[in-house]
Amino acid sequence: MFPRIPMLNYDVVVIGGGPAGMAAAVRAKELGLKVLLLDENDHLGGILPQCIHPGFGLHYFREELTGPEFAARLARKMVELGVEYKTAARVLEIKNYSDLEKVVVFTSPSGAYGVWARAVIYAAGARERHAFEIGIVGDRVSGVYTAGEAQTLMDIYGIMPGREVVIVGSGDVGLIMARRFALEGAKVKAVIELMPYPGGLARNVIILRDFDIPLYLSHKVVEVRGRGRVERVKVVKVDENLNEIPGSEFWIEADTLIISAGLVPNVKKLTAIGVEIDPSTGGPVVNDRLETSVPGIFVAGNALLINDLVDYVAEQGELAAEGAREFIENGGIGSRKWVKVEKGENVRLLAPHYLSGDRDVYLYLRVARPMEDVELRIPEIGKKMKLPVVKPAEMLRVKLKAEEIRKAEKLTVEVVRV
Amino acid sequence: MIYRFTCIVCPLGCAVEVKVEDGRVVGVTGHTCPRGEEWAVQEVTNPKRVVMSVVPVEGGALPTVSVKTAEPVPKEKIPELMRFLAKLKLRAPVEVGEVVAEWNGIKIVATRGA
Ligand SMILES: Cc1cc2nc3c(=O)[nH]c(=O)nc-3n(C[C@H](O)[C@H](O)[C@H](O)COP(=O)(O)OP(=O)(O)OC[C@H]3O[C@@H](n4cnc5c(N)ncnc54)[C@H](O)[C@@H]3O)c2cc1C
């Protein structure tokens, strides 16, 4: 089928060498599978090597680590177990010939290859939303970066992207970048947040106080101006329906604009083979093995849904590997009486979407708006969990027991006031 | 003087208030656990943070090594620490976890190898 390229042979190919992919490869190897991990970067770790702040691994390693330390631990496990991997290996295409016959095509410095595999674990992470996607207009100037680009420049290459900075988005990534700039002596002039509440975890919102950084809630950046380089950005207030309030606009002088407006699961290679996507997560629709709608294609980490904790990402990687083993051993996950999970009151997104009832599972979900003194309920099985606060920024994780799931025809998850 | 902030000891995020008179803490409210209280008092009297940065490295795969302080540093000392870190230069090989420098008795630990 690919007469001109060398073909390799593995049980499972893992696409992506971030925490999801590394955890998946480690688990697959432990389960006795012949596994190959591919990543387009020169180094393993995905985005972790550039996340130099602490806050990683409290659940998974029971220790607070920085991103590079978390990555190094998983990479060491891979090496100890002898997991095969290739960096600088970019996957171009997945071909799905039949359930147990897949080919992953990649290019690398030594040429193009195809890999025959029986299952694929897709852990390609997410991409960042950029300035055009959030409707910023104006001059085509230098000095506009996504948060990840700025983080790569500073924390991998040691280059300061600018001196007077405006940050769009008060999620964790935006706040953490605000701290990095401030620590390195830049002036962070403002963090601009569209919503009426900050988007990040409480432990990160504290950064604003540490460095006296003004936070504008219910505001958005609409325009950027400058000759060659950013000189000023236009900010406007929005009402509760997020519509711009006429006459409320003002300009902030800055040489750098950092866009931290959220991540989107990177699913292009999956949609190309017809994997069904859930519009609310932006990632694939999956069952409780993290198998997509195409049999034998599993997904984990930010490619599945945007996670805020790397611990959950690694957990999903392991689960996908266990799914892949079952798939390969039994020639498929098999048809079951899948129980569908549905979103109820104040649930914006959730995964997995279908549960088998033959295993305990974690449901991952996010609420649509912040609330206090609430209960997470699944009325079909009478499950109730009290929560003092819920915020869209903090992903919730609920464990369901196999026997609870088996009782139900479908499950509805809701977050309601008590 | 009353300080109001969100506790960050755990995900509950309690809204705590610390009352200070003549430079002394006279009351903490809003917290729901002793750890929160302790943190709130420290946050007002002597706030500390773990500090991270990158340091240039010669001969490694990447041009920098990331570092952190082995323990939290008093907040007002952070600019001084950053100036100290800005002068550091390392040479490969560097191991993750290696102490690459020391500043005022605080160890600076590499968090990425080179
Ligand atoms: C600024 C920032 C701060 C964060 N802070 C925290 C924190 O404090 N605590 C915490 O727990 N989490 C934090 N996170 C979240 C955590 O880093 C992510 O959830 C996690 O890294 C996602 O892992 P992943 O493996 O899904 O994806 P990634 O780490 O993005 O890895 C995906 C990999 O796939 C590769 N890839 C993509 N497409 C291809 C292809 N076609 N061929 C080959 N390879 C490909 C990419 O090169 C990349 O290496 C933070 C994230 C950011 C951005």
Coordinates of C-alpha atoms and ligand atoms in Angstrom, one line a residue:
Chain A
M1 CA 0.0 0.0 0.0
F2 CA 3.0 2.3 0.6
P3 CA 5.4 0.6 -1.8
R4 CA 8.1 3.2 -1.4
I5 CA 8.3 3.6 2.4
P6 CA 9.6 1.2 4.9
M7 CA 7.0 -0.5 7.0
L8 CA 7.3 -1.2 10.8
N9 CA 5.2 -3.5 12.8
Y10 CA 3.8 -2.9 16.3
D11 CA 0.8 -3.8 18.4
V12 CA 0.0 -0.2 19.3
V13 CA 1.3 3.1 18.2
V14 CA 1.1 6.1 20.6
I15 CA 0.9 9.5 18.9
G16 CA 2.2 12.2 21.1
G17 CA 4.9 12.2 23.8
G18 CA 3.3 14.4 26.4
P19 CA 2.2 13.1 29.7
A20 CA -0.8 11.3 28.2
G21 CA 1.2 9.5 25.6
M22 CA 4.1 8.7 27.9
A23 CA 1.8 7.2 30.5
A24 CA 0.0 5.3 27.8
A25 CA 3.2 3.9 26.4
V26 CA 4.5 2.9 29.8
R27 CA 1.3 1.1 30.7
A28 CA 1.1 -0.6 27.3
K29 CA 4.6 -1.9 27.7
E30 CA 3.8 -3.1 31.3
L31 CA 0.8 -5.0 29.8
G32 CA 3.1 -6.8 27.4
L33 CA 2.3 -4.9 24.2
K34 CA 4.8 -4.1 21.5
V35 CA 4.5 -0.3 21.6
L36 CA 6.0 2.6 19.6
L37 CA 5.6 6.2 20.7
L38 CA 6.0 9.0 18.2
D39 CA 6.4 12.7 18.8
E40 CA 7.1 15.5 16.4
N41 CA 9.2 17.5 19.0
D42 CA 12.9 17.0 19.5
H43 CA 12.3 16.1 23.1
L44 CA 9.7 14.1 25.1
G45 CA 7.3 15.7 27.5
G46 CA 4.8 17.6 25.3
I47 CA 4.2 21.0 26.8
L48 CA 5.6 20.0 30.2
P49 CA 9.2 21.0 29.7
Q50 CA 8.1 24.6 29.2
C51 CA 5.8 24.7 32.3
I52 CA 8.5 25.4 34.8
H53 CA 6.2 26.4 37.7
P54 CA 5.3 23.9 40.4
G55 CA 1.8 22.5 40.6
F56 CA 2.1 19.1 38.9
G57 CA 1.8 15.6 40.1
L58 CA 0.2 15.9 43.5
H59 CA -2.1 13.0 42.8
Y60 CA 0.0 10.9 40.4
F61 CA 3.3 11.1 42.2
R62 CA 2.0 12.3 45.5
E63 CA 4.5 15.1 45.4
E64 CA 4.4 18.6 44.0
L65 CA 6.6 18.8 40.9
T66 CA 7.3 21.3 38.2
G67 CA 6.3 20.4 34.6
P68 CA 9.8 19.4 33.5
E69 CA 10.2 17.2 36.6
F70 CA 6.9 15.5 36.0
A71 CA 8.0 14.8 32.4
A72 CA 11.4 13.6 33.4
R73 CA 9.9 11.0 35.8
L74 CA 7.6 9.6 33.1
A75 CA 10.5 9.7 30.6
R76 CA 12.7 7.8 33.0
K77 CA 10.0 5.1 33.4
M78 CA 9.9 4.8 29.7
V79 CA 13.7 4.3 29.5
E80 CA 13.7 1.8 32.4
L81 CA 11.1 -0.3 30.7
G82 CA 12.7 0.0 27.3
V83 CA 9.7 1.6 25.6
E84 CA 10.6 2.3 22.0
Y85 CA 10.1 5.9 20.9
K86 CA 11.0 8.3 18.2
T87 CA 11.2 12.1 18.5
A88 CA 11.3 14.5 15.6
A89 CA 8.7 12.0 14.1
R90 CA 5.6 13.8 12.8
V91 CA 2.5 11.7 12.2
L92 CA 0.9 12.8 8.9
E93 CA -1.9 10.3 8.7
I94 CA -3.7 7.4 10.3
K95 CA -5.2 4.9 7.9
N96 CA -7.9 2.6 9.2
Y97 CA -8.1 -0.4 6.9
S98 CA -10.1 -2.6 9.3
D99 CA -10.6 -2.9 13.0
L100 CA -7.2 -4.6 13.6
E101 CA -5.3 -3.2 10.6
K102 CA -4.2 0.4 11.0
V103 CA -1.3 2.2 9.5
V104 CA 0.3 5.3 11.0
V105 CA 2.4 7.3 8.5
F106 CA 5.1 9.5 9.9
T107 CA 8.1 11.5 8.7
S108 CA 11.4 11.8 10.5
P109 CA 14.9 13.0 9.8
S110 CA 15.7 9.5 8.4
G111 CA 12.7 9.5 6.1
A112 CA 9.1 8.6 5.9
Y113 CA 7.8 5.4 7.5
G114 CA 4.5 3.5 7.9
V115 CA 3.7 1.5 11.0
W116 CA 1.3 -1.4 10.9
A117 CA -0.6 -1.5 14.2
R118 CA -3.6 -3.1 15.7
A119 CA -4.5 -0.2 17.9
V120 CA -3.7 3.5 18.0
I121 CA -3.6 5.7 21.1
Y122 CA -4.0 9.3 20.0
A123 CA -2.5 11.7 22.6
A124 CA -1.6 14.7 20.4
G125 CA -2.7 17.3 23.0
A126 CA -4.3 20.6 22.2
R127 CA -3.7 23.7 20.2
E128 CA -4.1 27.3 21.4
R129 CA -6.8 29.7 20.3
H130 CA -5.2 32.6 18.5
A131 CA -5.9 36.3 18.1
F132 CA -8.1 36.0 15.0
E133 CA -10.3 33.4 16.6
I134 CA -11.2 35.8 19.4
G135 CA -12.0 38.6 17.0
I136 CA -9.1 40.9 17.6
V137 CA -8.6 43.2 14.6
G138 CA -6.0 45.9 13.7
D139 CA -2.5 46.1 12.4
R140 CA -0.3 43.1 11.5
V141 CA 2.4 43.8 14.0
S142 CA 5.0 41.7 15.8
G143 CA 4.7 41.3 19.5
V144 CA 1.4 39.2 19.4
Y145 CA 2.0 35.7 20.8
T146 CA -0.1 32.9 22.2
A147 CA 0.8 32.1 25.8
G148 CA 2.4 28.9 24.7
E149 CA 4.6 30.6 22.2
A150 CA 5.8 33.1 24.8
Q151 CA 6.3 30.4 27.3
T152 CA 8.5 28.4 24.8
L153 CA 10.6 31.5 24.0
M154 CA 11.1 32.3 27.7
D155 CA 11.4 28.9 29.3
I156 CA 13.0 26.8 26.6
Y157 CA 15.1 29.4 24.7
G158 CA 15.6 32.0 27.4
I159 CA 14.4 34.9 25.2
M160 CA 12.2 37.7 26.6
P161 CA 9.3 38.3 24.2
G162 CA 8.6 41.9 25.4
R163 CA 8.6 44.4 28.3
E164 CA 5.2 45.9 28.6
V165 CA 2.6 43.2 28.4
V166 CA -1.2 42.9 28.2
I167 CA -2.5 39.4 28.7
V168 CA -5.8 38.2 27.2
G169 CA -7.5 35.6 29.4
S170 CA -7.3 34.9 33.2
G171 CA -7.2 31.2 33.0
D172 CA -4.3 29.3 34.6
V173 CA -2.2 29.7 31.6
G174 CA -2.7 33.5 31.4
L175 CA -2.1 33.9 35.1
I176 CA 1.0 31.8 35.0
M177 CA 2.4 33.8 32.1
A178 CA 1.6 37.0 34.0
R179 CA 3.8 35.8 36.8
R180 CA 6.6 34.7 34.5
F181 CA 6.7 38.1 32.8
A182 CA 6.5 39.9 36.2
L183 CA 9.2 37.8 37.7
E184 CA 11.5 38.4 34.8
G185 CA 11.1 42.2 35.3
A186 CA 8.5 43.0 32.6
K187 CA 5.6 45.3 33.4
V188 CA 2.3 43.4 33.2
K189 CA -0.1 46.2 32.5
A190 CA -3.3 44.2 32.7
V191 CA -5.0 40.9 32.4
I192 CA -8.2 41.2 30.4
E193 CA -11.0 38.6 31.1
L194 CA -14.2 38.4 29.1
M195 CA -16.2 36.6 31.8
P196 CA -17.3 38.3 35.0
Y197 CA -15.1 35.9 37.1
P198 CA -11.4 34.8 36.8
G199 CA -10.9 31.7 34.8
G200 CA -8.0 30.2 36.8
L201 CA -7.6 28.1 39.9
A202 CA -7.7 30.0 43.2
R203 CA -4.0 29.2 43.8
N204 CA -3.1 31.0 40.6
V205 CA -5.4 34.0 41.0
I206 CA -3.2 35.0 43.9
I207 CA -0.5 35.9 41.4
L208 CA -2.3 39.1 40.5
R209 CA -2.1 40.3 44.1
D210 CA 1.6 39.2 44.4
F211 CA 2.6 41.5 41.5
D212 CA -0.2 44.2 41.7
I213 CA -1.5 43.3 38.3
P214 CA -4.8 44.8 37.4
L215 CA -7.5 42.3 36.3
Y216 CA -10.3 43.6 34.2
L217 CA -13.3 41.3 34.4
S218 CA -16.1 41.6 31.8
H219 CA -13.7 43.2 29.3
K220 CA -12.2 42.2 26.0
V221 CA -9.3 43.3 23.8
V222 CA -10.8 44.2 20.4
E223 CA -8.0 45.9 18.5
V224 CA -4.2 46.1 18.3
R225 CA -2.3 49.0 16.8
G226 CA 1.3 49.8 16.1
R227 CA 3.9 50.4 13.4
G228 CA 5.9 47.1 13.0
R229 CA 5.5 46.3 16.7
V230 CA 2.5 46.4 19.1
E231 CA 2.2 49.9 20.5
R232 CA -1.3 49.9 22.1
V233 CA -4.3 47.7 22.5
K234 CA -8.0 48.7 22.7
V235 CA -10.1 47.3 25.5
V236 CA -13.8 47.5 25.8
K237 CA -16.3 46.5 28.6
V238 CA -19.0 43.9 27.9
D239 CA -22.4 43.5 29.4
E240 CA -23.8 40.3 30.9
N241 CA -24.6 38.9 27.5
L242 CA -20.9 39.6 26.5
N243 CA -22.0 42.4 24.1
E244 CA -19.6 45.4 23.9
I245 CA -20.8 48.4 25.8
P246 CA -20.5 51.4 23.5
G247 CA -18.4 54.3 24.7
S248 CA -16.6 52.1 27.3
E249 CA -13.4 51.6 25.3
F250 CA -10.0 52.6 26.3
W251 CA -6.4 52.1 25.2
I252 CA -3.5 50.5 27.0
E253 CA 0.0 51.1 25.8
A254 CA 2.1 47.9 25.6
D255 CA 4.6 46.3 23.3
T256 CA 3.4 42.8 23.7
L257 CA 0.0 41.1 23.6
I258 CA -0.3 37.6 24.9
I259 CA -3.3 35.5 23.9
S260 CA -4.3 33.0 26.4
A261 CA -7.9 32.3 25.3
G262 CA -8.1 28.7 25.8
L263 CA -7.1 25.4 24.3
V264 CA -8.9 23.3 21.7
P265 CA -8.3 19.5 21.4
N266 CA -6.1 18.7 18.4
V267 CA -8.2 16.2 16.5
K268 CA -7.5 16.8 12.8
K269 CA -5.9 13.4 12.3
L270 CA -9.0 11.8 13.9
T271 CA -11.7 13.7 12.0
A272 CA -9.9 12.7 8.8
I273 CA -10.8 9.1 9.5
G274 CA -14.3 9.9 10.6
V275 CA -14.0 9.9 14.3
E276 CA -17.1 11.4 15.9
I277 CA -16.5 14.7 17.8
D278 CA -18.4 16.0 20.8
P279 CA -19.0 19.7 20.1
S280 CA -19.0 20.5 23.8
T281 CA -15.5 19.0 24.6
G282 CA -14.1 19.5 21.1
G283 CA -12.7 16.0 21.5
P284 CA -13.9 12.6 20.4
V285 CA -17.0 10.8 21.7
V286 CA -15.6 7.9 23.7
N287 CA -16.6 4.9 25.7
D288 CA -15.1 4.0 29.2
R289 CA -12.0 2.5 27.6
L290 CA -11.4 5.9 25.9
E291 CA -12.1 4.3 22.5
T292 CA -13.4 6.6 19.9
S293 CA -16.2 5.8 17.4
V294 CA -13.6 4.2 15.2
P295 CA -12.8 0.8 16.8
G296 CA -9.2 0.5 18.0
I297 CA -8.5 4.2 18.0
F298 CA -8.1 5.4 21.6
V299 CA -7.6 8.9 22.9
A300 CA -6.2 10.4 26.1
G301 CA -5.2 13.8 27.6
N302 CA -5.9 17.1 26.1
A303 CA -6.8 15.6 22.8
L304 CA -9.8 14.0 24.6
L305 CA -10.8 17.1 26.6
I306 CA -9.0 20.0 28.1
N307 CA -7.7 19.0 31.5
D308 CA -6.3 21.3 34.1
L309 CA -4.4 18.7 36.0
V310 CA -1.7 16.7 34.4
D311 CA -2.5 13.9 36.9
Y312 CA -5.8 13.2 35.1
V313 CA -4.0 13.3 31.8
A314 CA -1.6 10.5 32.8
E315 CA -4.5 8.6 34.3
Q316 CA -6.3 8.8 30.9
G317 CA -3.2 7.6 29.2
E318 CA -3.1 4.5 31.3
L319 CA -6.8 3.8 30.8
A320 CA -6.4 4.1 27.0
A321 CA -3.5 1.6 27.2
E322 CA -5.6 -0.9 29.1
G323 CA -8.3 -0.4 26.5
A324 CA -5.9 -1.1 23.7
R325 CA -4.7 -4.3 25.3
E326 CA -8.3 -5.5 25.7
F327 CA -9.0 -4.6 22.1
I328 CA -6.0 -6.4 20.8
E329 CA -6.5 -9.6 22.9
N330 CA -10.2 -9.9 22.2
G331 CA -10.2 -8.5 18.7
G332 CA -12.3 -5.6 19.8
I333 CA -14.0 -4.0 22.8
G334 CA -17.1 -5.7 21.8
S335 CA -20.7 -4.6 21.8
R336 CA -22.2 -4.1 25.2
K337 CA -25.3 -2.5 26.6
W338 CA -23.6 0.9 26.7
V339 CA -25.1 3.3 29.2
K340 CA -25.1 6.8 27.8
V341 CA -24.1 9.7 30.1
E342 CA -25.9 13.0 29.5
K343 CA -25.4 16.6 30.6
G344 CA -28.0 18.0 32.9
E345 CA -28.3 21.3 34.7
N346 CA -25.0 23.4 34.8
V347 CA -22.9 20.7 33.2
R348 CA -21.1 22.1 30.2
L349 CA -19.1 19.1 29.1
L350 CA -18.3 15.6 30.2
A351 CA -16.4 12.4 29.2
P352 CA -16.5 9.5 28.7
H353 CA -19.9 9.4 27.0
Y354 CA -20.7 5.7 27.1
L355 CA -20.2 3.4 30.1
S356 CA -20.1 -0.4 30.0
G357 CA -21.0 -1.1 33.6
D358 CA -18.3 -3.8 33.7
R359 CA -15.8 -1.6 35.4
D360 CA -15.5 1.4 37.8
V361 CA -14.9 4.7 35.9
Y362 CA -14.0 8.3 36.5
L363 CA -16.3 10.8 34.9
Y364 CA -14.6 14.1 34.0
L365 CA -16.8 17.1 33.8
R366 CA -16.9 20.9 33.8
V367 CA -19.7 23.2 34.9
A368 CA -21.0 26.1 32.8
R369 CA -21.0 28.7 35.5
P370 CA -19.6 29.2 39.0
M371 CA -21.9 28.2 41.9
E372 CA -21.7 27.7 45.7
D373 CA -23.1 25.1 48.0
V374 CA -24.2 22.7 45.3
E375 CA -24.7 19.0 44.9
L376 CA -23.5 17.0 41.9
R377 CA -26.4 14.5 41.3
I378 CA -27.0 11.6 39.1
P379 CA -30.8 11.1 39.7
E380 CA -31.1 7.7 37.9
I381 CA -28.9 6.0 40.5
G382 CA -29.6 8.3 43.5
K383 CA -26.0 9.5 43.6
K384 CA -25.3 12.8 45.4
M385 CA -22.0 14.6 46.1
K386 CA -21.8 17.8 48.1
L387 CA -19.5 20.5 46.7
P388 CA -18.9 23.8 48.4
V389 CA -17.8 25.6 45.2
V390 CA -17.8 24.7 41.5
K391 CA -16.0 26.8 38.8
P392 CA -15.8 26.3 35.1
A393 CA -12.0 26.5 35.5
E394 CA -11.8 23.4 37.8
M395 CA -12.6 20.1 36.2
L396 CA -14.6 17.8 38.4
R397 CA -13.9 14.1 38.6
V398 CA -16.4 11.6 39.9
K399 CA -15.9 7.9 40.5
L400 CA -18.8 5.6 39.5
K401 CA -18.9 2.0 40.6
A402 CA -19.6 -0.7 38.0
E403 CA -22.7 -1.9 39.9
E404 CA -24.0 1.7 40.1
I405 CA -23.7 2.0 36.3
R406 CA -25.3 -1.4 35.6
K407 CA -28.4 -0.3 37.4
A408 CA -29.2 2.5 34.9
E409 CA -30.5 2.8 31.3
K410 CA -28.8 6.1 31.0
L411 CA -27.2 8.6 33.4
T412 CA -27.8 12.3 33.7
V413 CA -25.2 14.4 35.5
E414 CA -26.4 17.7 37.0
V415 CA -25.0 20.3 39.4
V416 CA -27.8 21.9 41.4
R417 CA -28.2 24.1 44.4
V418 CA -29.2 22.3 47.6
Chain B
M1 CA -6.3 46.8 58.9
I2 CA -8.2 43.9 57.4
Y3 CA -6.7 41.7 54.7
R4 CA -9.1 39.7 52.6
F5 CA -8.1 37.0 50.3
T6 CA -8.8 33.5 48.9
C7 CA -7.1 30.7 50.8
I8 CA -5.0 28.5 48.4
V9 CA -4.1 25.7 50.8
C10 CA -6.7 23.4 49.1
P11 CA -9.3 23.6 46.3
L12 CA -12.0 24.8 48.7
G13 CA -10.8 28.4 48.2
C14 CA -12.2 29.8 51.5
A15 CA -12.6 33.6 51.6
V16 CA -10.5 34.5 54.7
E17 CA -10.1 37.7 56.5
V18 CA -7.1 38.6 58.7
K19 CA -7.4 41.4 61.1
V20 CA -4.1 43.2 62.0
E21 CA -3.6 45.8 64.6
D22 CA -0.3 47.5 65.3
G23 CA 1.5 45.0 63.1
R24 CA 0.0 42.0 65.0
V25 CA -2.6 39.5 63.8
V26 CA -5.6 39.8 66.2
G27 CA -8.0 37.6 64.4
V28 CA -8.6 35.3 61.4
T29 CA -12.1 34.5 60.1
G30 CA -13.6 32.6 57.1
H31 CA -11.2 29.7 57.2
T32 CA -12.5 26.2 57.7
C33 CA -9.4 24.4 58.8
P34 CA -6.3 25.0 61.0
R35 CA -4.0 24.8 57.9
G36 CA -5.9 27.6 56.4
E37 CA -5.6 29.7 59.5
E38 CA -1.8 29.1 59.7
W39 CA -1.4 30.0 56.0
A40 CA -3.5 33.1 56.3
V41 CA -1.4 34.4 59.2
Q42 CA 1.8 33.7 57.4
E43 CA 0.4 35.3 54.2
V44 CA 0.0 38.5 56.2
T45 CA 3.1 38.4 58.3
N46 CA 5.7 36.8 56.1
P47 CA 4.4 35.6 52.7
K48 CA 6.6 33.1 51.0
R49 CA 6.7 31.6 47.5
V50 CA 8.6 29.0 45.7
V51 CA 10.4 30.8 42.8
M52 CA 11.2 29.3 39.4
S53 CA 13.1 30.6 36.5
V54 CA 15.5 29.5 33.7
V55 CA 19.3 29.7 33.6
P56 CA 21.4 29.6 30.4
V57 CA 23.3 26.4 30.0
E58 CA 26.2 25.7 27.6
G59 CA 26.5 22.4 25.8
G60 CA 23.0 21.1 26.5
A61 CA 20.3 20.0 24.1
L62 CA 18.2 23.1 25.0
P63 CA 19.8 26.5 25.7
T64 CA 18.3 26.8 29.2
V65 CA 17.9 24.7 32.3
S66 CA 14.8 25.4 34.5
V67 CA 15.3 25.9 38.2
K68 CA 13.3 26.3 41.4
T69 CA 14.1 27.2 45.0
A70 CA 14.2 24.1 47.2
E71 CA 11.9 25.9 49.7
P72 CA 9.6 29.0 49.7
V73 CA 11.3 32.3 49.7
P74 CA 10.1 35.5 51.5
K75 CA 8.1 37.5 48.9
E76 CA 10.0 40.7 49.3
K77 CA 13.3 38.9 48.6
I78 CA 12.2 37.6 45.3
P79 CA 13.5 40.5 43.1
E80 CA 16.9 40.1 44.7
L81 CA 16.8 36.4 44.1
M82 CA 15.8 37.0 40.4
R83 CA 18.8 39.3 40.0
F84 CA 21.1 36.6 41.4
L85 CA 19.6 34.0 39.1
A86 CA 20.0 36.3 36.1
K87 CA 23.8 36.2 36.6
L88 CA 24.1 32.4 36.7
K89 CA 25.5 30.4 33.8
L90 CA 25.7 26.6 33.8
R91 CA 27.5 24.0 31.8
A92 CA 26.1 20.7 30.7
P93 CA 25.8 18.0 32.0
V94 CA 23.1 19.0 34.6
E95 CA 20.9 16.4 36.2
V96 CA 17.2 17.0 37.2
G97 CA 17.3 17.6 41.0
E98 CA 20.9 18.7 41.0
V99 CA 21.7 21.7 43.3
V100 CA 23.2 24.2 40.9
A101 CA 23.6 27.2 43.2
E102 CA 22.9 28.5 46.7
W103 CA 21.5 31.9 47.6
N104 CA 21.3 33.1 51.2
G105 CA 21.2 29.5 52.4
I106 CA 18.5 28.5 49.9
K107 CA 19.3 25.8 47.4
I108 CA 18.6 26.4 43.7
V109 CA 17.6 23.1 42.1
A110 CA 17.6 22.2 38.4
T111 CA 14.2 21.0 37.3
R112 CA 15.3 20.0 33.8
G113 CA 18.4 18.2 32.7
A114 CA 20.9 19.3 30.2
Ligands
LIG1 C1 0.9 27.3 30.8 C2 0.4 26.0 31.3 C3 0.3 25.7 32.6 C4 -0.1 24.5 33.1 N1 -0.1 24.4 34.5 C5 -0.4 23.2 35.0 C6 -0.3 22.9 36.5 O1 0.1 23.8 37.2 N2 -0.6 21.7 36.9 C7 -1.1 20.7 36.1 O2 -1.3 19.6 36.6 N3 -1.2 20.9 34.8 C8 -0.9 22.1 34.2 N4 -1.1 22.3 32.9 C9 -1.8 21.3 32.1 C10 -0.9 20.2 31.5 O3 0.3 20.7 31.2 C11 -1.6 19.5 30.4 O4 -2.9 19.1 30.8 C12 -0.8 18.3 29.8 O5 0.5 18.7 29.4 C13 -1.5 17.8 28.6 O6 -0.9 16.6 28.2 P1 -1.1 15.9 26.8 O7 -0.1 14.7 26.8 O8 -2.5 15.6 26.6 O9 -0.6 16.9 25.7 P2 0.7 17.7 25.4 O10 1.6 17.9 26.6 O11 0.3 18.9 24.6 O12 1.5 16.7 24.4 C14 1.1 16.4 23.1 C15 2.2 16.0 22.3 O13 1.8 15.5 21.0 C16 2.7 15.9 20.0 N5 2.0 15.8 18.7 C17 0.9 16.5 18.3 N6 0.6 16.2 17.0 C18 1.5 15.3 16.6 C19 1.8 14.6 15.4 N7 1.0 14.8 14.3 N8 2.8 13.8 15.3 C20 3.6 13.6 16.3 N9 3.4 14.2 17.5 C21 2.4 15.1 17.7 C22 3.1 17.3 20.4 O14 4.3 17.6 19.8 C23 3.2 17.1 21.9 O15 4.5 16.8 22.3 C24 -0.6 23.5 32.3 C25 -0.6 23.8 30.9 C26 -0.2 25.0 30.4 C27 -0.2 25.2 28.9

